[in-house]
Tab-separated table of C-alpha atoms in Angstrom:
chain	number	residue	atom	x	y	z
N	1	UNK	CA	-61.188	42.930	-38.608
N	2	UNK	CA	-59.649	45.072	-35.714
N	3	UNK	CA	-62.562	46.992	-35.187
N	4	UNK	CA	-65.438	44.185	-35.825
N	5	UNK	CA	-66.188	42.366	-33.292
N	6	UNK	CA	-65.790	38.595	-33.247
N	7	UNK	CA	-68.927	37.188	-33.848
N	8	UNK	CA	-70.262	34.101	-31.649
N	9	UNK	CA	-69.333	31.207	-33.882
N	10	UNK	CA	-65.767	32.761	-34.351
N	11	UNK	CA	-62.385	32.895	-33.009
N	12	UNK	CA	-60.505	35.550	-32.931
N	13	UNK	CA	-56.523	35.576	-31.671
N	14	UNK	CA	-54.996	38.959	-31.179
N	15	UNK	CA	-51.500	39.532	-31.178
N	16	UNK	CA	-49.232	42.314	-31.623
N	17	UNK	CA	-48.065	41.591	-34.730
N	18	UNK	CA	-51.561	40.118	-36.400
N	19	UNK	CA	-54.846	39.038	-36.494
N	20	UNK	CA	-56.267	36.000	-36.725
N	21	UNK	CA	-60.338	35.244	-37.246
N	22	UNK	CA	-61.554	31.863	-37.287
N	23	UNK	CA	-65.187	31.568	-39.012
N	24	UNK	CA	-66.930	28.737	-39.522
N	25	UNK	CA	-66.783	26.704	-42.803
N	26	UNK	CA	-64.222	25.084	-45.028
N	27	UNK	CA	-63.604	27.523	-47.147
N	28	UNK	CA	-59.851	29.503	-47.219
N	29	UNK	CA	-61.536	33.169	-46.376
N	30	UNK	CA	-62.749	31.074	-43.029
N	31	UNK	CA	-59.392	32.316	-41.697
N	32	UNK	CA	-58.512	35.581	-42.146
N	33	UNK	CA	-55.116	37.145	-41.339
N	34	UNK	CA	-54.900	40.687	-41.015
N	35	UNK	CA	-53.452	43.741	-39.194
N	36	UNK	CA	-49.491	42.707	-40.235
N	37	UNK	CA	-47.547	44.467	-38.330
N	38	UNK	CA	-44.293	42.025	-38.922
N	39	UNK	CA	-40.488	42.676	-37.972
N	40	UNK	CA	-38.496	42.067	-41.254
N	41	UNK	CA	-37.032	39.029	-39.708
N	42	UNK	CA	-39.930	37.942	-38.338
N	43	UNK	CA	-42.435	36.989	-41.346
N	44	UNK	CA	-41.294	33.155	-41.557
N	45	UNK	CA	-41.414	32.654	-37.879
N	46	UNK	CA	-45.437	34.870	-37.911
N	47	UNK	CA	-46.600	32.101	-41.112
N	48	UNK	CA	-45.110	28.880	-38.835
N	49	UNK	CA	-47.127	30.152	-35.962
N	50	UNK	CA	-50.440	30.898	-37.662
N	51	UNK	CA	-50.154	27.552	-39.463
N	52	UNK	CA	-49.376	26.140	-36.044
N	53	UNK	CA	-52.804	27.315	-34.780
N	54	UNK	CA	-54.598	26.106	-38.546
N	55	UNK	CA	-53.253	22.586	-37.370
N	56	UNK	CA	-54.228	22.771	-34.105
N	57	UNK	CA	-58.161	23.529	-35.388
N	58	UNK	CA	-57.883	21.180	-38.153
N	59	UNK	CA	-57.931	24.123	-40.957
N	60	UNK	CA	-56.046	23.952	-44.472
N	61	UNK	CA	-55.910	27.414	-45.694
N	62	UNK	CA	-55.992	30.980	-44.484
N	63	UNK	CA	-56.328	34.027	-46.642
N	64	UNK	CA	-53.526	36.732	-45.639
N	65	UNK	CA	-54.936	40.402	-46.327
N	66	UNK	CA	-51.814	42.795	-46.911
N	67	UNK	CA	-52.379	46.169	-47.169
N	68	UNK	CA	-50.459	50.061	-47.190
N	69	UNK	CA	-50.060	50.088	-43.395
N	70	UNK	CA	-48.601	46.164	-43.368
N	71	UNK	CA	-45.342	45.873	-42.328
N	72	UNK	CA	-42.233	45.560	-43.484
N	73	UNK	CA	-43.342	46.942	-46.677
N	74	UNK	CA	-42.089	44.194	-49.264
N	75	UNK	CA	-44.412	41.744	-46.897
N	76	UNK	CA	-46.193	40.281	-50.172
N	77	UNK	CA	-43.345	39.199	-51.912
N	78	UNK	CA	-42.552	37.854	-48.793
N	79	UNK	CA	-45.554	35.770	-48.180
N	80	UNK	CA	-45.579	34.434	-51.592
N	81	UNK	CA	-41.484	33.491	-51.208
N	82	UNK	CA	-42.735	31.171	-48.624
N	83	UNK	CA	-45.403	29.386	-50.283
N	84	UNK	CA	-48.412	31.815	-50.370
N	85	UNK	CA	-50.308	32.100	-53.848
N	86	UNK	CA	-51.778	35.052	-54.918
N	87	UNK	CA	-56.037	35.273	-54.400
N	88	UNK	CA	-56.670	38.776	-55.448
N	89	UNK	CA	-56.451	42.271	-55.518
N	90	UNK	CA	-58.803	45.004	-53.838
N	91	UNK	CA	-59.412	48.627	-53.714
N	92	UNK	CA	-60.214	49.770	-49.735
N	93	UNK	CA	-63.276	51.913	-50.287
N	94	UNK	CA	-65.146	54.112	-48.013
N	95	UNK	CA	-68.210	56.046	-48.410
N	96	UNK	CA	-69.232	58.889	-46.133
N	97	UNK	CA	-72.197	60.973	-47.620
N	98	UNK	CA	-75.661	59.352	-49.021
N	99	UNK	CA	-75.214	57.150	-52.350
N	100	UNK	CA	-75.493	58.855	-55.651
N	101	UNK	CA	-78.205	56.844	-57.184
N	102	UNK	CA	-81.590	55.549	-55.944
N	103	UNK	CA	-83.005	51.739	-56.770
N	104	UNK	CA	-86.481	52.323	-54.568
N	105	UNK	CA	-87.387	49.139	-57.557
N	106	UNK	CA	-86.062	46.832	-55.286
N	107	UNK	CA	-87.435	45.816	-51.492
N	108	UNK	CA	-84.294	45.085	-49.392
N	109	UNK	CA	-84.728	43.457	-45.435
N	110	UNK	CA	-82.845	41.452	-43.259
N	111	UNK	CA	-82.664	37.958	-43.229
N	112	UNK	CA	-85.250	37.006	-40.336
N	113	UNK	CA	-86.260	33.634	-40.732
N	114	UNK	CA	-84.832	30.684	-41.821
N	115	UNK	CA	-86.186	30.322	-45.328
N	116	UNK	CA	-84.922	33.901	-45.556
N	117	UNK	CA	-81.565	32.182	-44.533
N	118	UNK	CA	-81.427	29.652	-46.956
N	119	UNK	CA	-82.338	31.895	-49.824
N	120	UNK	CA	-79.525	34.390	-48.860
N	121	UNK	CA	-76.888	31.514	-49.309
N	122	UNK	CA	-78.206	30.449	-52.402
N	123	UNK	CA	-78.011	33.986	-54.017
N	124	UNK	CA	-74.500	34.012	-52.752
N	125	UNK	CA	-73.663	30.636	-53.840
N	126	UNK	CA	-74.423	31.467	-57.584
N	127	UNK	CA	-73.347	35.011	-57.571
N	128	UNK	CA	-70.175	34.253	-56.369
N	129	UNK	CA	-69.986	31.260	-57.988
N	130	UNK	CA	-69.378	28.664	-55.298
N	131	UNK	CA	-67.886	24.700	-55.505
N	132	UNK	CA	-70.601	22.481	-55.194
N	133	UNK	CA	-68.794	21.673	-51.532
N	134	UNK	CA	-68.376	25.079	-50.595
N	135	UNK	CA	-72.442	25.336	-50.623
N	136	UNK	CA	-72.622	21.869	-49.778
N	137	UNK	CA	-70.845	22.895	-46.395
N	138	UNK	CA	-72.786	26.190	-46.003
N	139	UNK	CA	-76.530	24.865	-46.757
N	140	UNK	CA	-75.510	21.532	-44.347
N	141	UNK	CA	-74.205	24.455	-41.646
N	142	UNK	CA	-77.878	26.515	-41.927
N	143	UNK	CA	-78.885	26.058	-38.170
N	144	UNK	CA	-75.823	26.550	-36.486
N	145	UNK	CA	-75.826	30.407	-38.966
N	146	UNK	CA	-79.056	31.225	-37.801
N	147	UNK	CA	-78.503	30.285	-33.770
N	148	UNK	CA	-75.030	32.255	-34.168
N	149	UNK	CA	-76.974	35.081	-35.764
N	150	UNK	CA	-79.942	35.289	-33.284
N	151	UNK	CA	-77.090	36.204	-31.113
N	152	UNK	CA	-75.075	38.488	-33.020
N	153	UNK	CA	-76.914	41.875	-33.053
N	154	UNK	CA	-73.444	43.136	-34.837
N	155	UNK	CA	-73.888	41.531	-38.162
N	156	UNK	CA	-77.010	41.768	-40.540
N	157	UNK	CA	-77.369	39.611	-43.442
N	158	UNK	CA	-79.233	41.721	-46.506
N	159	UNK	CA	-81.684	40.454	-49.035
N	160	UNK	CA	-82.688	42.629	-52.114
N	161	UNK	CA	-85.890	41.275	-53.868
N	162	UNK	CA	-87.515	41.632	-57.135
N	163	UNK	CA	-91.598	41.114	-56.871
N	164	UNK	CA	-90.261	38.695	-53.950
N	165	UNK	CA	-88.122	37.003	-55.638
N	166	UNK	CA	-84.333	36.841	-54.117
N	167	UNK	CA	-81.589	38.656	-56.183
N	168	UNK	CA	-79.320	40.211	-54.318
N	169	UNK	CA	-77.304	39.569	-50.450
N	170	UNK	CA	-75.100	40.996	-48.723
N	171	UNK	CA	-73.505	41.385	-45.037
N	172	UNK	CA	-73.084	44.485	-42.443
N	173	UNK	CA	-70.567	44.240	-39.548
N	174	UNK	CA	-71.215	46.753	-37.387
N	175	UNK	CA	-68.286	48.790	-35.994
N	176	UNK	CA	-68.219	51.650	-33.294
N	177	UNK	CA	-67.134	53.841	-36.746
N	178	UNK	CA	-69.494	52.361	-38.891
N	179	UNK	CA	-70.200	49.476	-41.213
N	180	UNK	CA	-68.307	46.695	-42.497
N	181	UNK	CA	-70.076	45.398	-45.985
N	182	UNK	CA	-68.783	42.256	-47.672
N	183	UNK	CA	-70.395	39.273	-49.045
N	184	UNK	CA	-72.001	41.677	-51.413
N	185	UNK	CA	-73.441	39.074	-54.468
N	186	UNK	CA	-76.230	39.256	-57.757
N	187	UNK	CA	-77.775	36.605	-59.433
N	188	UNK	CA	-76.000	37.075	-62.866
N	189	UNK	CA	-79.117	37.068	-64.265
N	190	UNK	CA	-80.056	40.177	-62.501
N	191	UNK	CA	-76.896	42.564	-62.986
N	192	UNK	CA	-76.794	45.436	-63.353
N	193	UNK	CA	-80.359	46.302	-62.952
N	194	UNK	CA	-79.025	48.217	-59.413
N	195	UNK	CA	-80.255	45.707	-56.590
N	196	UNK	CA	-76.777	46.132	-54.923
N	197	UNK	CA	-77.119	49.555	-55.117
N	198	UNK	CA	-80.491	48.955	-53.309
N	199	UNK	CA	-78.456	46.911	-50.964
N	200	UNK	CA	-75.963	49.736	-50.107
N	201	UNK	CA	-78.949	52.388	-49.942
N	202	UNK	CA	-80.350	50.120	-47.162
N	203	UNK	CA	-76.816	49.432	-45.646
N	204	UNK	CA	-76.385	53.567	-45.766
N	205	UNK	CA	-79.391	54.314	-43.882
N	206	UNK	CA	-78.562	51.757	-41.597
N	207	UNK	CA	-75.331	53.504	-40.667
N	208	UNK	CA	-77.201	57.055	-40.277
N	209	UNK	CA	-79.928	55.985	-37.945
N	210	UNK	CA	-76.688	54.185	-35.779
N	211	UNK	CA	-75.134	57.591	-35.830
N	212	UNK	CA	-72.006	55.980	-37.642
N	213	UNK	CA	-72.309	57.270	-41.130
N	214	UNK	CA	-69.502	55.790	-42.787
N	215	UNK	CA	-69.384	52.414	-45.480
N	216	UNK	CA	-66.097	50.434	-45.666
N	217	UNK	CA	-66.006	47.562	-48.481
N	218	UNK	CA	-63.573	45.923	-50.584
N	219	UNK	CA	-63.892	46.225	-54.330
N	220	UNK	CA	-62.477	44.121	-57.085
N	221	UNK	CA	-61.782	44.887	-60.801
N	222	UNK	CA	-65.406	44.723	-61.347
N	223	UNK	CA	-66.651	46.102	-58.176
N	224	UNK	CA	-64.063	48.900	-57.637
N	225	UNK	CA	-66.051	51.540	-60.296
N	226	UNK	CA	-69.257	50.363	-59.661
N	227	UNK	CA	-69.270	51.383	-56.200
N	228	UNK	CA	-66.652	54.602	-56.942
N	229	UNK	CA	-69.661	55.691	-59.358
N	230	UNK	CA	-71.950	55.652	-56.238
N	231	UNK	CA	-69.711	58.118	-54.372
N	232	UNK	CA	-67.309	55.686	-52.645
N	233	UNK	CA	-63.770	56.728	-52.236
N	234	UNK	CA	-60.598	54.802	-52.610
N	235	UNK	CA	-58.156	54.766	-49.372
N	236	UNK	CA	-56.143	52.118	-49.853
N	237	UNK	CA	-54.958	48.616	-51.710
N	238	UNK	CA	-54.859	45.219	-50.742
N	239	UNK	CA	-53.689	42.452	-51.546
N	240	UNK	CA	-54.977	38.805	-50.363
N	241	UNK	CA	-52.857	35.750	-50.044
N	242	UNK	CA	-53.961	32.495	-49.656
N	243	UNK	CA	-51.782	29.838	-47.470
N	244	UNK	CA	-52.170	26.568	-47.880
N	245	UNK	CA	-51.309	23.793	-45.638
């Protein structure tokens, strides 16, 4: 998040010792806490201020992102001694030459309209496996997405379709370095047929013809050998917290 910009309908507060993105939505990876660069005396009084600023914006959970460059280095155990719970575990992964396999099958575009819009959350709602509020919250949220998007040129929501029919989404941050991809999602009846490898094929090219030819994602358990099968390589380890209020 240090080298994404904030995007329209976010807040971001930068401080020497973290970073703190406000997104819209209700959701616990709305805030994001990253960049930890903590004093070893200093975690309880960095968790007291970011809740402070939670209250302030009426949020009740953050998701703390801890990884090989966070300091001091026991910070997880830390986090989780003052009331953090553990979310998850991810490999850092980076990819820096063209993907190793091909899935021309599938027709990926950005989302550009608002029926495009709507279908991207819906893919991501059952690939991910939402709460019925969670999509509740994004589907009531639809026109304030698409105004914020019309005027961020840095992120691009991806669609991968089958015949026309929806499958697949995804998101690219843009970064002077290259691009950010998260979000990445399948209809579970359509894995493993390769329309997210479609999706990073079009994400790829996107960072070649930007002159930034570079792919940084996170990748889970299931994710992680997927995407190191495509050529991605492993750089780090995180670990994600979540803080609730």
């Amino acid at each position: 998040m240090a080298y994404v910009p904030a995007g329209p309908d976010e807040e971001r507060i930068v401080d020497e010792r973290f970073i703190v993105t406000f997104s819209p939505g209700a959701h616990f990876w709305s805030v994001s806490v990253g960049r930890l660069r903590l004093d070893p005396d200093g975690a309880a009084a960095a968790v007291a201020e970011v809740r402070g600023f939670l209250r302030a914006r009426d949020r009740a959970s953050s998701v703390w992102s801890v990884g090989g460059s966070s300091t001091p280095d026991d910070l997880a155990a830390r986090l989780t001694g003052l009331g953090m719970e553990l979310e998850g575990t991810s490999d850092v992964l980076v990819l820096t030459r063209a993907p190793l396999h091909s899935a021309a099958i599938f027709e990926v575009r950005e989302v550009r309209s608002l029926q495009d819009l709507h279908a991207w959350i819906e893919v991501s709602a059952q690939g991910f496996g939402w709460s019925e509020q969670d999509l509740q919250d994004e589907r009531a949220r639809v026109p304030q997405t698409w105004r914020a998007g019309q005027g961020n040129p840095a992120v691009s929501r991806l669609l991968a379709f089958d015949d026309g029919r929806p499958i697949a989404a995804g998101r690219a941050e843009l970064a002077p370095e290259g691009l950010f991809l998260g979000g990445g999602a399948t209809l579970p009846s359509d894995r493993r047929r390769g329309a997210m490898t479609a999706l990073l094929a079009a994400a790829w090219d996107e960072a070649v013809g930007r002159g930034t030819p570079a792919l940084v994602t996170y990748g889970g358990a299931m994710s992680a050998p997927i995407l190191s099968s495509l050529g991605f390589e492993k750089i780090g380890e995180m670990v994600h917290l979540i803080d609730r209020l």
